PDB file of C-alpha atoms in Angstrom:
ATOM      1  CA  MET A  14     117.917  92.353 123.466  1.00  0.00           C
ATOM      2  CA  LEU A  15     118.177  89.182 121.380  1.00  0.00           C
ATOM      3  CA  ARG A  16     114.542  88.322 122.107  1.00  0.00           C
ATOM      4  CA  MET A  17     113.477  91.796 120.948  1.00  0.00           C
ATOM      5  CA  ALA A  18     115.470  91.433 117.716  1.00  0.00           C
ATOM      6  CA  ARG A  19     113.749  88.097 117.131  1.00  0.00           C
ATOM      7  CA  TRP A  20     110.282  89.635 117.360  1.00  0.00           C
ATOM      8  CA  VAL A  21     111.288  92.572 115.154  1.00  0.00           C
ATOM      9  CA  LEU A  22     112.491  90.089 112.523  1.00  0.00           C
ATOM     10  CA  ILE A  23     109.271  88.086 112.762  1.00  0.00           C
ATOM     11  CA  TYR A  24     107.211  91.283 112.472  1.00  0.00           C
ATOM     12  CA  LEU A  25     109.110  92.735 109.505  1.00  0.00           C
ATOM     13  CA  LEU A  26     109.448  89.512 107.511  1.00  0.00           C
ATOM     14  CA  GLY A  27     106.315  87.672 108.636  1.00  0.00           C
ATOM     15  CA  PHE A  28     103.398  89.605 110.082  1.00  0.00           C
ATOM     16  CA  LEU A  29     103.796  92.846 108.115  1.00  0.00           C
ATOM     17  CA  PRO A  30     103.918  91.303 104.609  1.00  0.00           C
ATOM     18  CA  GLN A  31     101.111  88.864 105.360  1.00  0.00           C
ATOM     19  CA  THR A  32      98.902  91.604 106.798  1.00  0.00           C
ATOM     20  CA  PHE A  33      99.545  93.774 103.752  1.00  0.00           C
ATOM     21  CA  LEU A  34      98.663  90.888 101.417  1.00  0.00           C
ATOM     22  CA  LEU A  35      95.560  90.136 103.491  1.00  0.00           C
ATOM     23  CA  LEU A  36      94.327  93.713 103.165  1.00  0.00           C
ATOM     24  CA  TYR A  37      95.207  94.105  99.488  1.00  0.00           C
ATOM     25  CA  ALA A  38      93.820  90.766  98.310  1.00  0.00           C
ATOM     26  CA  ALA A  39      90.693  90.676 100.461  1.00  0.00           C
ATOM     27  CA  LEU A  40      89.652  94.254  99.714  1.00  0.00           C
ATOM     28  CA  GLY A  41      90.328  93.765  96.018  1.00  0.00           C
ATOM     29  CA  LEU A  42      88.296  90.566  95.895  1.00  0.00           C
ATOM     30  CA  VAL A  43      85.233  92.367  97.295  1.00  0.00           C
ATOM     31  CA  GLY A  44      85.630  95.293  94.907  1.00  0.00           C
ATOM     32  CA  ALA A  45      87.010  97.775  97.454  1.00  0.00           C
ATOM     33  CA  ARG A  46      90.485  98.094  95.959  1.00  0.00           C
ATOM     34  CA  ALA A  47      92.973 100.311  97.755  1.00  0.00           C
ATOM     35  CA  GLY A  48      96.466 101.323  96.705  1.00  0.00           C
ATOM     36  CA  SER A  49      99.673 100.262  98.400  1.00  0.00           C
ATOM     37  CA  ARG A  50     100.253 103.657 100.004  1.00  0.00           C
ATOM     38  CA  ARG A  51      96.761 103.721 101.463  1.00  0.00           C
ATOM     39  CA  LEU A  52      97.299 100.269 102.991  1.00  0.00           C
ATOM     40  CA  ALA A  53     100.734 100.936 104.522  1.00  0.00           C
ATOM     41  CA  VAL A  54      99.595 102.371 107.872  1.00  0.00           C
ATOM     42  CA  PRO A  55      96.681  99.941 108.379  1.00  0.00           C
ATOM     43  CA  ALA A  56      98.960  96.993 107.497  1.00  0.00           C
ATOM     44  CA  ALA A  57     101.672  98.149 109.909  1.00  0.00           C
ATOM     45  CA  THR A  58      99.118  98.701 112.676  1.00  0.00           C
ATOM     46  CA  LEU A  59      97.232  95.433 112.164  1.00  0.00           C
ATOM     47  CA  GLY A  60     100.476  93.475 111.809  1.00  0.00           C
ATOM     48  CA  LEU A  61     101.645  94.817 115.159  1.00  0.00           C
ATOM     49  CA  VAL A  62      98.286  94.018 116.772  1.00  0.00           C
ATOM     50  CA  ALA A  63      98.423  90.470 115.362  1.00  0.00           C
ATOM     51  CA  LEU A  64     101.981  90.044 116.643  1.00  0.00           C
ATOM     52  CA  MET A  65     100.892  91.067 120.150  1.00  0.00           C
ATOM     53  CA  LEU A  66      97.680  89.006 120.104  1.00  0.00           C
ATOM     54  CA  ARG A  67      99.242  85.744 118.894  1.00  0.00           C
ATOM     55  CA  PRO A  68     101.025  84.828 122.148  1.00  0.00           C
ATOM     56  CA  THR A  69      98.382  86.264 124.492  1.00  0.00           C
ATOM     57  CA  LEU A  70      95.154  84.696 123.202  1.00  0.00           C
ATOM     58  CA  SER A  71      94.350  81.020 123.355  1.00  0.00           C
ATOM     59  CA  GLN A  72      94.212  79.316 119.980  1.00  0.00           C
ATOM     60  CA  GLY A  73      90.417  79.113 119.999  1.00  0.00           C
ATOM     61  CA  TRP A  74      90.025  82.866 120.471  1.00  0.00           C
ATOM     62  CA  TYR A  75      92.739  84.166 118.149  1.00  0.00           C
ATOM     63  CA  ILE A  76      90.774  83.886 114.883  1.00  0.00           C
ATOM     64  CA  PRO A  77      87.441  85.412 116.045  1.00  0.00           C
ATOM     65  CA  VAL A  78      89.186  88.268 117.861  1.00  0.00           C
ATOM     66  CA  SER A  79      91.472  88.905 114.882  1.00  0.00           C
ATOM     67  CA  MET A  80      88.501  88.928 112.507  1.00  0.00           C
ATOM     68  CA  ALA A  81      86.605  91.399 114.685  1.00  0.00           C
ATOM     69  CA  ILE A  82      89.664  93.659 114.869  1.00  0.00           C
ATOM     70  CA  LEU A  83      90.142  93.402 111.102  1.00  0.00           C
ATOM     71  CA  VAL A  84      86.518  94.352 110.394  1.00  0.00           C
ATOM     72  CA  ALA A  85      86.670  97.277 112.834  1.00  0.00           C
ATOM     73  CA  SER A  86      90.003  98.439 111.408  1.00  0.00           C
ATOM     74  CA  LEU A  87      88.796  98.323 107.813  1.00  0.00           C
ATOM     75  CA  MET A  88      85.935 100.611 108.814  1.00  0.00           C
ATOM     76  CA  LEU A  89      88.073 102.809 111.110  1.00  0.00           C
ATOM     77  CA  PHE A  90      90.686 103.399 108.403  1.00  0.00           C
ATOM     78  CA  ARG A  91      87.801 104.033 105.959  1.00  0.00           C
ATOM     79  CA  LEU A  92      88.903 101.282 103.631  1.00  0.00           C
ATOM     80  CA  ALA A  93      85.512  99.585 103.429  1.00  0.00           C
ATOM     81  CA  SER A  94      81.858  99.828 104.371  1.00  0.00           C
ATOM     82  CA  THR A  95      80.545  97.479 107.053  1.00  0.00           C
ATOM     83  CA  LEU A  96      79.406  94.876 104.525  1.00  0.00           C
ATOM     84  CA  GLU A  97      82.655  95.142 102.532  1.00  0.00           C
ATOM     85  CA  ALA A  98      84.699  94.824 105.741  1.00  0.00           C
ATOM     86  CA  VAL A  99      82.856  91.688 106.869  1.00  0.00           C
ATOM     87  CA  ALA A 100      83.114  90.099 103.410  1.00  0.00           C
ATOM     88  CA  ALA A 101      86.802  91.038 103.048  1.00  0.00           C
ATOM     89  CA  ALA A 102      87.641  89.652 106.499  1.00  0.00           C
ATOM     90  CA  ALA A 103      85.819  86.394 105.750  1.00  0.00           C
ATOM     91  CA  ILE A 104      87.499  85.968 102.360  1.00  0.00           C
ATOM     92  CA  GLY A 105      90.897  86.876 103.790  1.00  0.00           C
ATOM     93  CA  PHE A 106      90.689  84.370 106.605  1.00  0.00           C
ATOM     94  CA  ILE A 107      89.424  81.681 104.223  1.00  0.00           C
ATOM     95  CA  LEU A 108      92.503  82.278 102.049  1.00  0.00           C
ATOM     96  CA  ILE A 109      94.775  82.027 105.100  1.00  0.00           C
ATOM     97  CA  ALA A 110      93.039  78.832 106.243  1.00  0.00           C
ATOM     98  CA  ALA A 111      93.437  77.380 102.739  1.00  0.00           C
ATOM     99  CA  GLY A 112      97.148  78.199 102.874  1.00  0.00           C
ATOM    100  CA  ASP A 113      97.385  76.485 106.267  1.00  0.00           C
ATOM    101  CA  LEU A 114      95.542  73.401 105.104  1.00  0.00           C
ATOM    102  CA  PHE A 115      96.854  72.893 101.584  1.00  0.00           C
ATOM    103  CA  VAL A 116     100.375  74.324 101.677  1.00  0.00           C
ATOM    104  CA  MET A 117     101.761  74.830 105.175  1.00  0.00           C
ATOM    105  CA  ALA A 118     100.474  71.690 106.903  1.00  0.00           C
ATOM    106  CA  PRO A 119     101.651  69.240 104.212  1.00  0.00           C
ATOM    107  CA  THR A 120     105.065  70.946 104.086  1.00  0.00           C
ATOM    108  CA  PHE A 121     105.256  70.901 107.880  1.00  0.00           C
ATOM    109  CA  TYR A 122     104.417  67.183 107.883  1.00  0.00           C
ATOM    110  CA  LEU A 123     106.699  66.211 104.979  1.00  0.00           C
ATOM    111  CA  LEU A 124     109.725  67.976 106.455  1.00  0.00           C
ATOM    112  CA  GLY A 125     109.069  66.468 109.893  1.00  0.00           C
ATOM    113  CA  PHE A 126     109.184  69.641 111.974  1.00  0.00           C
ATOM    114  CA  SER A 127     107.593  69.800 115.397  1.00  0.00           C
ATOM    115  CA  TYR A 128     105.433  72.745 116.392  1.00  0.00           C
ATOM    116  CA  ASP A 129     107.976  73.736 119.050  1.00  0.00           C
ATOM    117  CA  GLN A 130     110.818  73.765 116.501  1.00  0.00           C
ATOM    118  CA  VAL A 131     108.941  76.178 114.270  1.00  0.00           C
ATOM    119  CA  VAL A 132     107.847  78.465 117.101  1.00  0.00           C
ATOM    120  CA  GLU A 133     111.354  78.620 118.589  1.00  0.00           C
ATOM    121  CA  SER A 134     113.132  79.420 115.305  1.00  0.00           C
ATOM    122  CA  PRO A 135     112.441  82.892 113.859  1.00  0.00           C
ATOM    123  CA  ARG A 136     113.528  81.724 110.410  1.00  0.00           C
ATOM    124  CA  LEU A 137     111.211  78.708 110.389  1.00  0.00           C
ATOM    125  CA  TYR A 138     108.400  80.828 111.836  1.00  0.00           C
ATOM    126  CA  VAL A 139     108.750  83.326 108.980  1.00  0.00           C
ATOM    127  CA  VAL A 140     109.092  80.602 106.324  1.00  0.00           C
ATOM    128  CA  PHE A 141     106.003  78.721 107.469  1.00  0.00           C
ATOM    129  CA  GLY A 142     104.107  81.995 107.900  1.00  0.00           C
ATOM    130  CA  SER A 143     104.981  82.841 104.303  1.00  0.00           C
ATOM    131  CA  LEU A 144     103.720  79.451 103.150  1.00  0.00           C
ATOM    132  CA  GLU A 145     100.497  80.170 105.016  1.00  0.00           C
ATOM    133  CA  GLY A 146     100.073  83.284 102.858  1.00  0.00           C
ATOM    134  CA  THR A 147     100.430  81.454  99.533  1.00  0.00           C
ATOM    135  CA  PHE A 148      96.781  81.874  98.552  1.00  0.00           C
ATOM    136  CA  LEU A 149      96.841  85.513  99.701  1.00  0.00           C
ATOM    137  CA  ALA A 150      99.786  86.155  97.383  1.00  0.00           C
ATOM    138  CA  VAL A 151      98.043  84.467  94.444  1.00  0.00           C
ATOM    139  CA  ALA A 152      94.839  86.423  95.129  1.00  0.00           C
ATOM    140  CA  ALA A 153      96.799  89.695  95.408  1.00  0.00           C
ATOM    141  CA  LEU A 154      98.445  88.997  92.046  1.00  0.00           C
ATOM    142  CA  LEU A 155      95.060  88.270  90.469  1.00  0.00           C
ATOM    143  CA  VAL A 156      93.626  91.481  91.899  1.00  0.00           C
ATOM    144  CA  ARG A 157      96.640  93.494  90.732  1.00  0.00           C
ATOM    145  CA  VAL A 158      97.168  91.995  87.272  1.00  0.00           C
ATOM    146  CA  LYS A 159      93.683  90.892  86.217  1.00  0.00           C
ATOM    147  CA  ALA A 160      91.498  93.123  88.444  1.00  0.00           C
ATOM    148  CA  VAL A 161      89.702  89.995  89.697  1.00  0.00           C
ATOM    149  CA  THR A 162      86.704  90.616  91.940  1.00  0.00           C
ATOM    150  CA  VAL A 163      84.790  87.744  93.528  1.00  0.00           C
ATOM    151  CA  VAL A 164      81.798  89.856  94.506  1.00  0.00           C
ATOM    152  CA  SER A 165      81.363  93.604  94.149  1.00  0.00           C
ATOM    153  CA  ILE A 166      79.872  94.558  97.497  1.00  0.00           C
ATOM    154  CA  SER A 167      79.574  98.260  96.586  1.00  0.00           C
ATOM    155  CA  ARG A 168      77.407  97.327  93.598  1.00  0.00           C
ATOM    156  CA  TRP A 169      75.219  95.171  95.850  1.00  0.00           C
ATOM    157  CA  GLU A 170      74.883  98.027  98.333  1.00  0.00           C
ATOM    158  CA  LYS A 171      73.689 100.354  95.536  1.00  0.00           C
ATOM    159  CA  VAL A 172      71.154  97.781  94.335  1.00  0.00           C
ATOM    160  CA  LEU A 173      69.850  97.277  97.878  1.00  0.00           C
ATOM    161  CA  ALA A 174      69.561 101.043  98.400  1.00  0.00           C
ATOM    162  CA  GLN A 175      67.594 101.380  95.147  1.00  0.00           C
ATOM    163  CA  ARG A 176      65.258  98.561  96.159  1.00  0.00           C
ATOM    164  CA  ARG A 177      64.646 100.174  99.537  1.00  0.00           C
ATOM    165  CA  ALA A 178      63.876 103.474  97.809  1.00  0.00           C
ATOM    166  CA  GLY A 179      61.391 101.679  95.554  1.00  0.00           C
ATOM    167  CA  LYS A 180      63.232 102.302  92.282  1.00  0.00           C
TER     168      LYS A 180
END
């Protein structure tokens, strides 16, 4: 029972918020903005999938499998076209990697925690997972407040369609 409560805590405070931020920020940055209500079910579903995949896949396979699932889910939930989904997944994972490299890893090192300590403590797991999402949170704020878009994929798709049609 205690183990189950631990995973529920990690899901609710760690995976769910980060997955929501990933969807919101990444889709917004590629010009495929979606509202909070529209992202609730996909975020809950993808967060649960990520929670189940993390312990079962080896570290080398977790990222590519997660990216493929994210791309497929963005299309399945009709949040993005194929090109938007691929671009959003790439941008989202780059933001997570940046959070790992520039925020989480230095904090991890400076505080002197071992990997096992973090994995065994639900609180530390959630805290370090939140640090990992620092750049996602900043990007989500920029999308929300300033309507920042890195590249408008839908505009590119229209231009490509016009070129194919000879216009």
